[in-house]
Tab-separated table of C-alpha atoms in Angstrom:
chain	number	residue	atom	x	y	z
A	258	MET	CA	113.419	36.344	-1.760
A	259	ASP	CA	113.005	35.399	-5.396
A	260	THR	CA	112.864	31.701	-4.479
A	261	PHE	CA	110.196	32.442	-1.887
A	262	LEU	CA	107.995	33.970	-4.536
A	263	SER	CA	108.822	31.397	-7.194
A	264	SER	CA	106.065	29.515	-8.916
A	265	ARG	CA	107.326	26.254	-7.372
A	266	PHE	CA	106.546	27.630	-3.905
A	267	PHE	CA	103.010	28.552	-4.941
A	268	LYS	CA	102.472	25.149	-6.569
A	269	ASN	CA	103.474	23.442	-3.309
A	270	LEU	CA	101.320	25.797	-1.268
A	271	PHE	CA	98.371	25.256	-3.609
A	272	SER	CA	98.752	21.460	-3.331
A	273	PHE	CA	98.913	21.706	0.458
A	274	VAL	CA	95.775	23.866	0.609
A	275	ILE	CA	93.843	21.481	-1.671
A	276	ILE	CA	94.820	18.421	0.377
A	277	PHE	CA	93.959	20.262	3.592
A	278	LEU	CA	90.523	21.273	2.279
A	279	ILE	CA	89.703	17.775	1.024
A	280	SER	CA	90.677	16.318	4.409
A	281	TRP	CA	88.674	18.918	6.302
A	282	ILE	CA	85.574	18.471	4.139
A	283	GLY	CA	85.805	14.690	4.494
A	284	PHE	CA	86.040	14.999	8.268
A	285	ALA	CA	83.184	17.501	8.393
A	286	CYS	CA	80.960	15.175	6.353
A	287	MET	CA	81.460	12.170	8.619
A	288	GLU	CA	78.252	10.896	10.138
A	289	ASP	CA	77.620	12.038	13.666
A	290	GLU	CA	77.027	8.905	15.712
A	291	THR	CA	75.150	10.883	18.348
A	292	VAL	CA	72.315	11.599	15.910
A	293	VAL	CA	69.259	9.530	16.745
A	294	LYS	CA	67.714	8.119	13.602
A	295	THR	CA	63.963	7.788	13.538
A	296	PRO	CA	62.653	4.385	12.538
A	297	PRO	CA	60.813	4.080	9.221
A	298	SER	CA	57.125	4.920	9.316
A	299	LEU	CA	54.521	2.174	9.500
A	300	GLU	CA	53.480	3.021	5.946
A	301	LEU	CA	57.016	2.628	4.627
A	302	ARG	CA	57.363	-0.644	6.488
A	303	LEU	CA	54.062	-1.788	4.927
A	304	PHE	CA	55.294	-1.055	1.414
A	305	GLN	CA	58.589	-2.825	2.118
A	306	ALA	CA	56.749	-5.869	3.482
A	307	VAL	CA	54.507	-5.971	0.406
A	308	GLU	CA	57.506	-5.731	-1.927
A	309	LYS	CA	59.091	-8.678	-0.095
A	310	GLY	CA	55.828	-10.633	-0.123
A	311	ASN	CA	55.893	-10.842	3.681
A	312	LEU	CA	52.245	-11.540	4.507
A	313	GLU	CA	52.866	-11.935	8.249
A	314	GLU	CA	54.552	-8.515	8.454
A	315	VAL	CA	51.682	-6.970	6.476
A	316	LYS	CA	49.180	-8.490	8.923
A	317	SER	CA	51.197	-7.177	11.869
A	318	LEU	CA	51.407	-3.655	10.448
A	319	LEU	CA	47.695	-3.543	9.677
A	320	ALA	CA	47.022	-4.694	13.261
A	321	GLN	CA	49.164	-1.766	14.455
A	322	GLY	CA	46.825	0.625	12.674
A	323	VAL	CA	48.490	1.438	9.371
A	324	SER	CA	45.912	2.254	6.691
A	325	ILE	CA	45.441	-0.485	4.132
A	326	ASN	CA	44.911	2.255	1.519
A	327	ALA	CA	47.995	4.305	2.413
A	328	LYS	CA	49.936	5.530	-0.612
A	329	ASP	CA	53.645	5.927	-1.254
A	330	SER	CA	55.253	8.981	-2.837
A	331	LEU	CA	54.167	7.794	-6.302
A	332	GLY	CA	50.596	7.237	-5.174
A	333	ASN	CA	50.858	3.438	-5.156
A	334	SER	CA	48.726	1.679	-2.575
A	335	SER	CA	49.713	-1.573	-0.910
A	336	LEU	CA	47.334	-3.367	-3.296
A	337	ILE	CA	48.919	-1.810	-6.389
A	338	LYS	CA	52.338	-2.841	-5.063
A	339	ALA	CA	51.167	-6.383	-4.298
A	340	VAL	CA	49.766	-6.743	-7.811
A	341	ASP	CA	52.898	-5.242	-9.335
A	342	GLU	CA	54.971	-7.828	-7.429
A	343	GLU	CA	52.480	-10.510	-8.605
A	344	GLU	CA	51.832	-11.576	-5.026
A	345	THR	CA	48.514	-13.410	-5.456
A	346	GLU	CA	48.077	-14.485	-1.818
A	347	LEU	CA	48.878	-10.980	-0.584
A	348	THR	CA	46.527	-9.453	-3.168
A	349	LEU	CA	43.678	-11.717	-2.020
A	350	PHE	CA	44.400	-10.875	1.625
A	351	LEU	CA	44.408	-7.117	1.004
A	352	ILE	CA	41.140	-7.299	-0.940
A	353	GLN	CA	39.564	-9.419	1.822
A	354	LYS	CA	40.655	-6.801	4.388
A	355	GLY	CA	38.969	-4.024	2.411
A	356	ALA	CA	41.659	-2.527	0.175
A	357	ASN	CA	40.168	-0.164	-2.398
A	358	VAL	CA	40.668	-1.920	-5.759
A	359	ASN	CA	40.156	1.309	-7.702
A	360	LEU	CA	42.748	3.575	-6.084
A	361	ARG	CA	45.016	5.263	-8.626
A	362	ASN	CA	48.664	6.234	-8.461
A	363	THR	CA	50.008	9.551	-9.748
A	364	MET	CA	50.009	8.196	-13.318
A	365	GLY	CA	46.365	7.167	-13.027
A	366	GLU	CA	47.205	3.465	-12.929
A	367	THR	CA	45.051	1.108	-10.876
A	368	ALA	CA	45.881	-2.352	-9.550
A	369	LEU	CA	44.030	-3.778	-12.574
A	370	TYR	CA	46.193	-1.721	-14.931
A	371	ARG	CA	49.330	-3.121	-13.253
A	372	ALA	CA	47.962	-6.692	-13.494
A	373	VAL	CA	47.349	-6.206	-17.216
A	374	TYR	CA	50.797	-4.641	-17.607
A	375	ARG	CA	52.299	-7.720	-15.936
A	376	GLY	CA	50.201	-9.989	-18.165
A	377	ASN	CA	48.790	-11.784	-15.134
A	378	LEU	CA	45.329	-13.081	-16.098
A	379	ASN	CA	44.763	-14.658	-12.679
A	380	LEU	CA	45.230	-11.300	-10.918
A	381	VAL	CA	43.067	-9.575	-13.539
A	382	LYS	CA	40.243	-12.024	-12.759
A	383	ILE	CA	40.662	-11.552	-8.994
A	384	LEU	CA	40.545	-7.771	-9.297
A	385	VAL	CA	37.562	-7.686	-11.670
A	386	LYS	CA	35.658	-10.052	-9.366
A	387	ALA	CA	36.470	-7.675	-6.482
A	388	GLY	CA	34.939	-4.752	-8.394
A	389	ALA	CA	37.885	-3.220	-10.240
A	390	GLU	CA	36.817	-0.659	-12.842
A	391	THR	CA	37.570	-2.052	-16.313
A	392	LYS	CA	36.948	1.232	-18.128
A	393	ALA	CA	39.541	3.258	-16.192
A	394	LYS	CA	42.136	5.245	-18.116
A	395	THR	CA	45.530	6.530	-17.065
A	396	VAL	CA	46.484	10.200	-16.957
A	397	GLY	CA	47.822	9.699	-20.491
A	398	GLY	CA	44.442	8.341	-21.638
A	399	VAL	CA	45.439	4.668	-21.986
A	400	SER	CA	42.606	2.299	-21.145
A	401	ILE	CA	42.945	-1.179	-19.670
A	402	THR	CA	41.900	-2.809	-22.958
A	403	GLU	CA	44.262	-0.614	-24.983
A	404	LEU	CA	47.109	-1.679	-22.703
A	405	ALA	CA	46.204	-5.367	-23.071
A	406	ASP	CA	46.039	-4.975	-26.854
A	407	GLU	CA	49.312	-3.045	-26.972
A	408	ARG	CA	51.063	-5.755	-24.934
A	409	GLY	CA	49.558	-8.619	-26.959
A	410	GLU	CA	47.641	-10.075	-24.026
A	411	GLU	CA	44.971	-11.992	-25.968
A	412	GLY	CA	43.723	-13.968	-22.955
A	413	ILE	CA	43.249	-10.820	-20.909
A	414	LEU	CA	41.516	-9.080	-23.820
A	415	LYS	CA	39.062	-11.970	-24.224
A	416	PHE	CA	38.353	-11.987	-20.504
A	417	LEU	CA	37.790	-8.216	-20.392
A	418	GLU	CA	35.472	-8.360	-23.423
A	419	SER	CA	33.460	-11.128	-21.742
A	420	GLN	CA	32.827	-8.765	-18.811
A	421	LYS	CA	30.903	-6.204	-20.916
């Protein structure tokens, strides 16, 4: 009876229980193949297409009725994403189709802010020509010109000053 209650017995039992629980939890966590997964929303597919620079997919999704000004969980519109990816052709297309150039994300950044952040003078010019607000500030109070100055974007600063 003493050997039955020995600490070696309890160590073996404890090891067995741990291994059993790990196996059971692993089995219980296996993915159920009978679960039907819903396809991604049109909006999510739009953002993914923009990130990949897939203009044809963007056109297709817009034709299916997805809003050109839809926002992701961070408040980024398809135009902000296109500018952030420095997709000039996609940016021009979205503007031509009526994308709002002054939409803001949750940080208060606009497409113009992202173009300045990227140091892309060509996109800055496109957005300003399309009516982007040059005096906009982020939630933190950073203006477009302050950002350009902070990032050492002399060409962008000169262009923005010429727009006053």
